[in-house]
PDB file of C-alpha atoms and ligand atoms in Angstrom:
ATOM      1  CA  UNK U1387       1.475  24.341 -37.632  1.00 38.00           C
ATOM      2  CA  UNK U1388      -0.796  21.399 -37.033  1.00 38.00           C
ATOM      3  CA  UNK U1389       1.300  19.396 -34.563  1.00 39.00           C
ATOM      4  CA  UNK U1390       0.934  21.844 -31.729  1.00 41.00           C
ATOM      5  CA  UNK U1391      -2.859  21.953 -31.272  1.00 41.00           C
ATOM      6  CA  UNK U1392      -2.990  18.153 -31.596  1.00 40.00           C
ATOM      7  CA  UNK U1393      -0.429  17.730 -28.823  1.00 39.00           C
ATOM      8  CA  UNK U1394      -2.274  20.175 -26.642  1.00 40.00           C
ATOM      9  CA  UNK U1395      -5.560  18.385 -27.086  1.00 41.00           C
ATOM     10  CA  UNK U1396      -3.893  15.041 -26.272  1.00 42.00           C
ATOM     11  CA  UNK U1397      -2.495  16.474 -23.080  1.00 42.00           C
ATOM     12  CA  UNK U1398      -5.902  17.752 -22.076  1.00 44.00           C
ATOM     13  CA  UNK U1399      -7.322  14.277 -22.668  1.00 41.00           C
ATOM     14  CA  UNK U1400      -4.697  12.765 -20.401  1.00 44.00           C
ATOM     15  CA  UNK U1401      -5.629  15.134 -17.616  1.00 45.00           C
ATOM     16  CA  UNK U1402      -9.237  14.180 -18.028  1.00 45.00           C
ATOM     17  CA  UNK U1403      -8.534  10.456 -17.992  1.00 44.00           C
ATOM     18  CA  UNK U1404      -8.989  10.118 -14.223  1.00 50.00           C
ATOM     19  CA  UNK U1405     -12.416  11.670 -14.252  1.00 50.00           C
ATOM     20  CA  UNK U1406     -13.677   9.712 -17.235  1.00 55.00           C
ATOM     21  CA  UNK U1407     -12.424   6.393 -15.842  1.00 63.00           C
ATOM     22  CA  UNK U1408     -15.905   5.006 -15.304  1.00 73.00           C
ATOM     23  CA  UNK U1409     -17.035   6.257 -18.722  1.00 76.00           C
ATOM     24  CA  UNK U1410     -14.088   4.494 -20.314  1.00 70.00           C
ATOM     25  CA  UNK U1411     -15.015   1.279 -18.456  1.00 70.00           C
ATOM     26  CA  UNK U1412     -18.573   1.642 -19.725  1.00 81.00           C
ATOM     27  CA  UNK U1413     -17.357   1.975 -23.328  1.00 78.00           C
ATOM     28  CA  UNK U1414     -15.164  -1.119 -23.003  1.00 73.00           C
ATOM     29  CA  UNK U1415     -18.057  -3.040 -21.395  1.00 82.00           C
ATOM     30  CA  UNK U1416     -20.286  -2.042 -24.281  1.00 89.00           C
ATOM     31  CA  UNK U1417     -17.828  -3.418 -26.861  1.00 88.00           C
ATOM     32  CA  UNK U1418     -17.836  -6.660 -24.929  1.00 89.00           C
ATOM     33  CA  UNK U1419     -21.651  -6.711 -24.894  1.00 93.00           C
ATOM     34  CA  UNK U1420     -21.971  -6.179 -28.643  1.00 94.00           C
ATOM     35  CA  UNK U1421     -19.265  -8.644 -29.669  1.00 93.00           C
ATOM     36  CA  UNK U1422     -20.316 -11.459 -27.338  1.00 93.00           C
ATOM     37  CA  UNK U1423     -24.096 -11.151 -27.758  1.00 95.00           C
ATOM     38  CA  UNK U1424     -23.929 -10.706 -31.533  1.00 94.00           C
ATOM     39  CA  UNK U1425     -21.486 -13.607 -31.897  1.00 94.00           C
ATOM     40  CA  UNK U1426     -23.673 -15.823 -29.735  1.00 93.00           C
ATOM     41  CA  UNK U1427     -26.790 -15.011 -31.764  1.00 95.00           C
ATOM     42  CA  UNK U1428     -25.017 -15.365 -35.109  1.00 93.00           C
ATOM     43  CA  UNK U1429     -23.605 -18.711 -34.006  1.00 92.00           C
ATOM     44  CA  UNK U1430     -27.082 -19.968 -33.110  1.00 92.00           C
ATOM     45  CA  UNK U1431     -28.586 -18.466 -36.299  1.00 91.00           C
ATOM     46  CA  UNK U1432     -25.914 -20.139 -38.449  1.00 90.00           C
ATOM     47  CA  UNK U1433     -27.014 -23.499 -37.088  1.00 89.00           C
ATOM     48  CA  UNK U1434     -30.328 -22.623 -38.829  1.00 82.00           C
ATOM     49  CA  UNK U1435     -32.261 -22.196 -35.595  1.00 83.00           C
ATOM     50  CA  UNK U1436     -35.691 -20.559 -35.315  1.00 91.00           C
ATOM     51  CA  UNK U1437     -36.119 -16.866 -34.596  1.00 92.00           C
ATOM     52  CA  UNK U1438     -37.360 -17.838 -31.133  1.00 93.00           C
ATOM     53  CA  UNK U1439     -34.218 -19.867 -30.351  1.00 94.00           C
ATOM     54  CA  UNK U1440     -31.952 -17.034 -31.535  1.00 94.00           C
ATOM     55  CA  UNK U1441     -33.907 -14.560 -29.409  1.00 96.00           C
ATOM     56  CA  UNK U1442     -33.634 -16.780 -26.319  1.00 96.00           C
ATOM     57  CA  UNK U1443     -29.890 -17.099 -26.919  1.00 95.00           C
ATOM     58  CA  UNK U1444     -29.569 -13.318 -27.244  1.00 96.00           C
ATOM     59  CA  UNK U1445     -31.556 -12.535 -24.085  1.00 97.00           C
ATOM     60  CA  UNK U1446     -29.749 -15.249 -22.096  1.00 97.00           C
ATOM     61  CA  UNK U1447     -26.441 -13.817 -23.352  1.00 96.00           C
ATOM     62  CA  UNK U1448     -27.510 -10.337 -22.240  1.00 96.00           C
ATOM     63  CA  UNK U1449     -28.458 -11.458 -18.717  1.00 96.00           C
ATOM     64  CA  UNK U1450     -25.453 -13.743 -18.266  1.00 96.00           C
ATOM     65  CA  UNK U1451     -23.042 -11.122 -19.597  1.00 94.00           C
ATOM     66  CA  UNK U1452     -24.426  -8.304 -17.440  1.00 94.00           C
ATOM     67  CA  UNK U1453     -24.250 -10.479 -14.293  1.00 94.00           C
ATOM     68  CA  UNK U1454     -20.767 -11.672 -15.085  1.00 93.00           C
ATOM     69  CA  UNK U1455     -19.579  -8.094 -15.751  1.00 90.00           C
ATOM     70  CA  UNK U1456     -21.080  -6.943 -12.434  1.00 90.00           C
ATOM     71  CA  UNK U1457     -19.436  -9.723 -10.441  1.00 93.00           C
ATOM     72  CA  UNK U1458     -16.103  -9.331 -12.211  1.00 90.00           C
ATOM     73  CA  UNK U1459     -16.004  -5.550 -11.773  1.00 88.00           C
ATOM     74  CA  UNK U1460     -17.111  -5.800  -8.148  1.00 90.00           C
ATOM     75  CA  UNK U1461     -14.363  -8.270  -7.303  1.00 92.00           C
ATOM     76  CA  UNK U1462     -11.617  -6.418  -9.147  1.00 88.00           C
ATOM     77  CA  UNK U1463     -12.531  -2.925  -7.882  1.00 87.00           C
ATOM     78  CA  UNK U1464     -13.034  -4.280  -4.344  1.00 91.00           C
ATOM     79  CA  UNK U1465      -9.492  -5.579  -4.174  1.00 91.00           C
ATOM     80  CA  UNK U1466      -8.280  -2.228  -5.504  1.00 87.00           C
ATOM     81  CA  UNK U1467     -10.294  -0.516  -2.735  1.00 89.00           C
ATOM     82  CA  UNK U1468      -8.925  -2.881  -0.070  1.00 91.00           C
ATOM     83  CA  UNK U1469      -5.393  -1.927  -1.083  1.00 89.00           C
ATOM     84  CA  UNK U1470      -6.295   1.785  -0.898  1.00 89.00           C
ATOM     85  CA  UNK U1471      -7.909   1.385   2.528  1.00 91.00           C
ATOM     86  CA  UNK U1472      -4.873  -0.509   3.841  1.00 92.00           C
ATOM     87  CA  UNK U1473      -2.591   2.298   2.602  1.00 90.00           C
ATOM     88  CA  UNK U1474      -4.812   4.951   4.180  1.00 91.00           C
ATOM     89  CA  UNK U1475      -4.902   3.064   7.510  1.00 93.00           C
ATOM     90  CA  UNK U1476      -1.118   2.708   7.569  1.00 92.00           C
ATOM     91  CA  UNK U1477      -0.655   6.377   6.752  1.00 92.00           C
ATOM     92  CA  UNK U1478      -3.094   7.452   9.509  1.00 92.00           C
ATOM     93  CA  UNK U1479      -1.171   5.384  12.024  1.00 93.00           C
ATOM     94  CA  UNK U1480       2.184   6.786  10.937  1.00 92.00           C
ATOM     95  CA  UNK U1481       0.838  10.329  11.180  1.00 91.00           C
ATOM     96  CA  UNK U1482      -0.400   9.625  14.711  1.00 92.00           C
ATOM     97  CA  UNK U1483       2.783   7.978  15.969  1.00 94.00           C
ATOM     98  CA  UNK U1484       5.545   9.847  14.089  1.00 92.00           C
ATOM     99  CA  UNK U1485       4.199  13.259  13.080  1.00 90.00           C
ATOM    100  CA  UNK U1486       7.636  14.888  12.838  1.00 91.00           C
ATOM    101  CA  UNK U1487       9.164  12.184  10.657  1.00 92.00           C
ATOM    102  CA  UNK U1488       6.062  12.327   8.438  1.00 93.00           C
ATOM    103  CA  UNK U1489       6.393  16.091   8.044  1.00 93.00           C
ATOM    104  CA  UNK U1490      10.048  15.648   7.008  1.00 93.00           C
ATOM    105  CA  UNK U1491       9.011  12.935   4.597  1.00 93.00           C
ATOM    106  CA  UNK U1492       6.422  15.182   2.973  1.00 93.00           C
ATOM    107  CA  UNK U1493       8.931  18.042   2.683  1.00 94.00           C
ATOM    108  CA  UNK U1494      11.454  15.675   1.034  1.00 94.00           C
ATOM    109  CA  UNK U1495       8.868  14.770  -1.588  1.00 94.00           C
ATOM    110  CA  UNK U1496       8.588  18.455  -2.536  1.00 94.00           C
ATOM    111  CA  UNK U1497      12.388  18.785  -2.584  1.00 94.00           C
ATOM    112  CA  UNK U1498      12.529  15.873  -5.030  1.00 94.00           C
ATOM    113  CA  UNK U1499       9.958  17.654  -7.163  1.00 94.00           C
ATOM    114  CA  UNK U1500      12.265  20.655  -7.360  1.00 93.00           C
ATOM    115  CA  UNK U1501      11.438  22.924  -4.432  1.00 93.00           C
ATOM    116  CA  UNK U1502      14.254  24.461  -2.440  1.00 94.00           C
ATOM    117  CA  UNK U1503      14.588  22.942   1.056  1.00 92.00           C
ATOM    118  CA  UNK U1504      13.206  25.758   3.221  1.00 93.00           C
ATOM    119  CA  UNK U1505      10.336  26.399   0.861  1.00 94.00           C
ATOM    120  CA  UNK U1506       9.527  22.678   0.757  1.00 93.00           C
ATOM    121  CA  UNK U1507       9.349  22.632   4.544  1.00 93.00           C
ATOM    122  CA  UNK U1508       7.004  25.623   4.562  1.00 93.00           C
ATOM    123  CA  UNK U1509       4.780  24.048   1.899  1.00 93.00           C
ATOM    124  CA  UNK U1510       4.668  20.807   3.895  1.00 93.00           C
ATOM    125  CA  UNK U1511       3.795  22.678   7.082  1.00 93.00           C
ATOM    126  CA  UNK U1512       1.057  24.739   5.487  1.00 92.00           C
ATOM    127  CA  UNK U1513      -0.510  21.770   3.714  1.00 92.00           C
ATOM    128  CA  UNK U1514      -0.338  19.776   6.959  1.00 91.00           C
ATOM    129  CA  UNK U1515      -2.074  22.589   8.832  1.00 91.00           C
ATOM    130  CA  UNK U1516      -5.016  22.120   6.494  1.00 88.00           C
ATOM    131  CA  UNK U1517      -5.811  18.557   5.375  1.00 90.00           C
ATOM    132  CA  UNK U1518      -2.792  16.661   6.686  1.00 91.00           C
ATOM    133  CA  UNK U1519      -3.963  13.177   5.756  1.00 91.00           C
ATOM    134  CA  UNK U1520      -5.125  14.400   2.342  1.00 91.00           C
ATOM    135  CA  UNK U1521      -1.711  15.918   1.605  1.00 92.00           C
ATOM    136  CA  UNK U1522       0.085  12.696   2.507  1.00 91.00           C
ATOM    137  CA  UNK U1523      -2.310  10.493   0.550  1.00 91.00           C
ATOM    138  CA  UNK U1524      -2.058  12.662  -2.547  1.00 90.00           C
ATOM    139  CA  UNK U1525       1.660  13.442  -2.617  1.00 90.00           C
ATOM    140  CA  UNK U1526       3.093  10.341  -0.972  1.00 89.00           C
ATOM    141  CA  UNK U1527       0.737   7.597  -2.124  1.00 88.00           C
ATOM    142  CA  UNK U1528      -0.908   9.151  -5.186  1.00 86.00           C
ATOM    143  CA  UNK U1529      -4.399   8.545  -3.789  1.00 85.00           C
ATOM    144  CA  UNK U1530      -6.987  11.184  -4.631  1.00 82.00           C
ATOM    145  CA  UNK U1531      -9.665  11.031  -1.954  1.00 78.00           C
ATOM    146  CA  UNK U1532     -12.266  12.398  -4.365  1.00 77.00           C
ATOM    147  CA  UNK U1533     -11.831   9.414  -6.679  1.00 77.00           C
ATOM    148  CA  UNK U1534     -11.483   6.410  -4.401  1.00 81.00           C
ATOM    149  CA  UNK U1535     -12.495   3.089  -5.914  1.00 82.00           C
ATOM    150  CA  UNK U1536     -16.212   2.370  -5.715  1.00 84.00           C
ATOM    151  CA  UNK U1537     -16.961  -1.340  -6.265  1.00 87.00           C
ATOM    152  CA  UNK U1538     -20.768  -1.035  -6.287  1.00 88.00           C
ATOM    153  CA  UNK U1539     -20.668   1.846  -8.759  1.00 86.00           C
ATOM    154  CA  UNK U1540     -18.299  -0.058 -11.036  1.00 85.00           C
ATOM    155  CA  UNK U1541     -20.524  -3.135 -10.802  1.00 88.00           C
ATOM    156  CA  UNK U1542     -23.793  -1.502 -11.766  1.00 89.00           C
ATOM    157  CA  UNK U1543     -22.314   0.754 -14.442  1.00 89.00           C
ATOM    158  CA  UNK U1544     -20.675  -2.153 -16.235  1.00 89.00           C
ATOM    159  CA  UNK U1545     -23.776  -4.351 -15.884  1.00 92.00           C
ATOM    160  CA  UNK U1546     -26.077  -1.577 -17.129  1.00 92.00           C
ATOM    161  CA  UNK U1547     -23.845  -0.720 -20.094  1.00 92.00           C
ATOM    162  CA  UNK U1548     -23.549  -4.398 -21.015  1.00 93.00           C
ATOM    163  CA  UNK U1549     -27.330  -4.894 -20.863  1.00 95.00           C
ATOM    164  CA  UNK U1550     -27.982  -1.705 -22.818  1.00 94.00           C
ATOM    165  CA  UNK U1551     -25.609  -2.464 -25.688  1.00 94.00           C
ATOM    166  CA  UNK U1552     -26.542  -6.140 -25.872  1.00 95.00           C
ATOM    167  CA  UNK U1553     -29.970  -4.955 -27.046  1.00 95.00           C
ATOM    168  CA  UNK U1554     -28.429  -3.825 -30.384  1.00 95.00           C
ATOM    169  CA  UNK U1555     -28.117  -7.343 -31.888  1.00 95.00           C
ATOM    170  CA  UNK U1556     -31.445  -8.330 -30.278  1.00 96.00           C
ATOM    171  CA  UNK U1557     -33.187  -5.345 -31.893  1.00 96.00           C
ATOM    172  CA  UNK U1558     -31.542  -6.235 -35.221  1.00 95.00           C
ATOM    173  CA  UNK U1559     -32.990  -9.755 -34.976  1.00 95.00           C
ATOM    174  CA  UNK U1560     -36.474  -8.461 -34.211  1.00 94.00           C
ATOM    175  CA  UNK U1561     -36.644  -6.166 -37.263  1.00 94.00           C
ATOM    176  CA  UNK U1562     -34.759  -8.332 -39.774  1.00 91.00           C
ATOM    177  CA  UNK U1563     -36.591 -10.444 -42.353  1.00 90.00           C
ATOM    178  CA  UNK U1564     -35.718 -14.155 -42.004  1.00 83.00           C
ATOM    179  CA  UNK U1565     -33.149 -14.359 -44.800  1.00 87.00           C
ATOM    180  CA  UNK U1566     -31.285 -11.225 -43.691  1.00 91.00           C
ATOM    181  CA  UNK U1567     -30.924 -12.022 -39.986  1.00 91.00           C
ATOM    182  CA  UNK U1568     -27.208 -12.775 -39.890  1.00 91.00           C
ATOM    183  CA  UNK U1569     -26.089  -9.927 -42.196  1.00 91.00           C
ATOM    184  CA  UNK U1570     -28.276  -7.356 -40.439  1.00 94.00           C
ATOM    185  CA  UNK U1571     -27.097  -8.348 -36.938  1.00 93.00           C
ATOM    186  CA  UNK U1572     -23.490  -8.302 -38.153  1.00 93.00           C
ATOM    187  CA  UNK U1573     -23.687  -4.954 -39.993  1.00 94.00           C
ATOM    188  CA  UNK U1574     -25.571  -3.123 -37.240  1.00 93.00           C
ATOM    189  CA  UNK U1575     -23.161  -4.419 -34.591  1.00 94.00           C
ATOM    190  CA  UNK U1576     -20.040  -3.625 -36.619  1.00 93.00           C
ATOM    191  CA  UNK U1577     -21.246  -0.063 -37.221  1.00 94.00           C
ATOM    192  CA  UNK U1578     -21.944   0.322 -33.484  1.00 93.00           C
ATOM    193  CA  UNK U1579     -18.490  -1.044 -32.675  1.00 92.00           C
ATOM    194  CA  UNK U1580     -16.871   1.399 -35.097  1.00 92.00           C
ATOM    195  CA  UNK U1581     -18.652   4.344 -33.457  1.00 92.00           C
ATOM    196  CA  UNK U1582     -17.878   3.149 -29.919  1.00 89.00           C
ATOM    197  CA  UNK U1583     -14.276   2.410 -30.889  1.00 87.00           C
ATOM    198  CA  UNK U1584     -13.852   5.961 -32.161  1.00 89.00           C
ATOM    199  CA  UNK U1585     -15.450   7.307 -28.973  1.00 86.00           C
ATOM    200  CA  UNK U1586     -13.156   5.156 -26.816  1.00 81.00           C
ATOM    201  CA  UNK U1587     -10.177   6.437 -28.797  1.00 82.00           C
ATOM    202  CA  UNK U1588     -11.370   9.997 -28.245  1.00 84.00           C
ATOM    203  CA  UNK U1589     -11.613   9.407 -24.477  1.00 80.00           C
ATOM    204  CA  UNK U1590      -8.150   7.875 -24.358  1.00 76.00           C
ATOM    205  CA  UNK U1591      -6.643  10.565 -26.578  1.00 79.00           C
ATOM    206  CA  UNK U1592      -5.706   7.934 -29.213  1.00 78.00           C
ATOM    207  CA  UNK U1593      -6.121   8.337 -32.978  1.00 83.00           C
ATOM    208  CA  UNK U1594      -9.836   7.728 -33.649  1.00 82.00           C
ATOM    209  CA  UNK U1595      -9.471   5.743 -36.857  1.00 85.00           C
ATOM    210  CA  UNK U1596      -7.023   3.220 -35.457  1.00 84.00           C
ATOM    211  CA  UNK U1597      -9.024   2.629 -32.254  1.00 80.00           C
ATOM    212  CA  UNK U1598     -12.167   2.202 -34.308  1.00 88.00           C
ATOM    213  CA  UNK U1599     -10.606  -0.214 -36.817  1.00 88.00           C
ATOM    214  CA  UNK U1600      -9.111  -2.452 -34.159  1.00 87.00           C
ATOM    215  CA  UNK U1601     -12.365  -3.081 -32.320  1.00 86.00           C
ATOM    216  CA  UNK U1602     -14.402  -3.433 -35.527  1.00 92.00           C
ATOM    217  CA  UNK U1603     -11.979  -5.919 -37.019  1.00 92.00           C
ATOM    218  CA  UNK U1604     -11.847  -7.882 -33.746  1.00 91.00           C
ATOM    219  CA  UNK U1605     -15.643  -7.968 -33.602  1.00 91.00           C
ATOM    220  CA  UNK U1606     -15.921  -9.122 -37.223  1.00 93.00           C
ATOM    221  CA  UNK U1607     -13.446 -11.923 -36.549  1.00 93.00           C
ATOM    222  CA  UNK U1608     -15.373 -13.064 -33.445  1.00 92.00           C
ATOM    223  CA  UNK U1609     -18.655 -13.147 -35.383  1.00 91.00           C
ATOM    224  CA  UNK U1610     -17.096 -14.983 -38.327  1.00 92.00           C
ATOM    225  CA  UNK U1611     -15.608 -17.676 -36.080  1.00 93.00           C
ATOM    226  CA  UNK U1612     -18.830 -18.316 -34.143  1.00 91.00           C
ATOM    227  CA  UNK U1613     -20.838 -18.293 -37.382  1.00 90.00           C
ATOM    228  CA  UNK U1614     -18.521 -20.940 -38.800  1.00 92.00           C
ATOM    229  CA  UNK U1615     -18.708 -23.102 -35.677  1.00 91.00           C
ATOM    230  CA  UNK U1616     -22.490 -22.691 -35.487  1.00 89.00           C
ATOM    231  CA  UNK U1617     -22.752 -23.766 -39.139  1.00 88.00           C
ATOM    232  CA  UNK U1618     -20.564 -26.839 -38.622  1.00 89.00           C
ATOM    233  CA  UNK U1619     -22.483 -27.860 -35.493  1.00 87.00           C
ATOM    234  CA  UNK U1620     -25.816 -27.174 -37.199  1.00 84.00           C
ATOM    235  CA  UNK U1621     -24.893 -29.546 -40.022  1.00 81.00           C
ATOM    236  CA  UNK U1622     -23.237 -32.284 -37.980  1.00 79.00           C
ATOM    237  CA  UNK U1623     -25.654 -32.367 -35.009  1.00 72.00           C
ATOM    238  CA  UNK U1624     -28.939 -31.301 -36.627  1.00 60.00           C
TER     239      UNK U1624
HETATM  240 ZN1   ZN R2500       3.242  10.140   5.129  1.00 62.23          ZN
END
């Protein structure tokens, strides 16, 4: 009895995945922000630095991370967009020079999807009478014109989400009493990771618990390693 509704809800998630692409990227960026900023601050704190030094490390980590996310996303989404634009340009040219062959090609796509030949031809003709380029992009190249890659949007969303979530460990530092700095930063960040992990799993249609555990465990490992290295450096250098 239970398997059916679960499968249905998973399928609905999959259909939504295109539209929530940027939201998914924002969730992943936020995991990155929490893990890297918290690890950085814990590493500095473990070297028995002052509150001021830990704060500077945290803020520098926030700015550096947000910038690096923006540049990285811009570059990666730009190359994706270049590929899309090249495909669109090629298709436009083919439609202009060989309209008949293109119509046949579109009809053949519908035949392969199971339409009978005459019907496929009529579907191709009717779709071509409307938005011809749109029909070819969608059915031949799998490009949805409504969701073309947007490099600037990807850049600022990832930078903003990084900056926003990097404030979690910084806020933890500001409210924590001196002796509880490291545990409070770690606990607050791990709880945030668990929640975000579950949310990411929900968006991707994956089991919530597993998605949440993976990211929380990964974050805990990252913090433990940097804490250890900070401690060793703090003893040997300081
Ligand atoms: Zn075509």
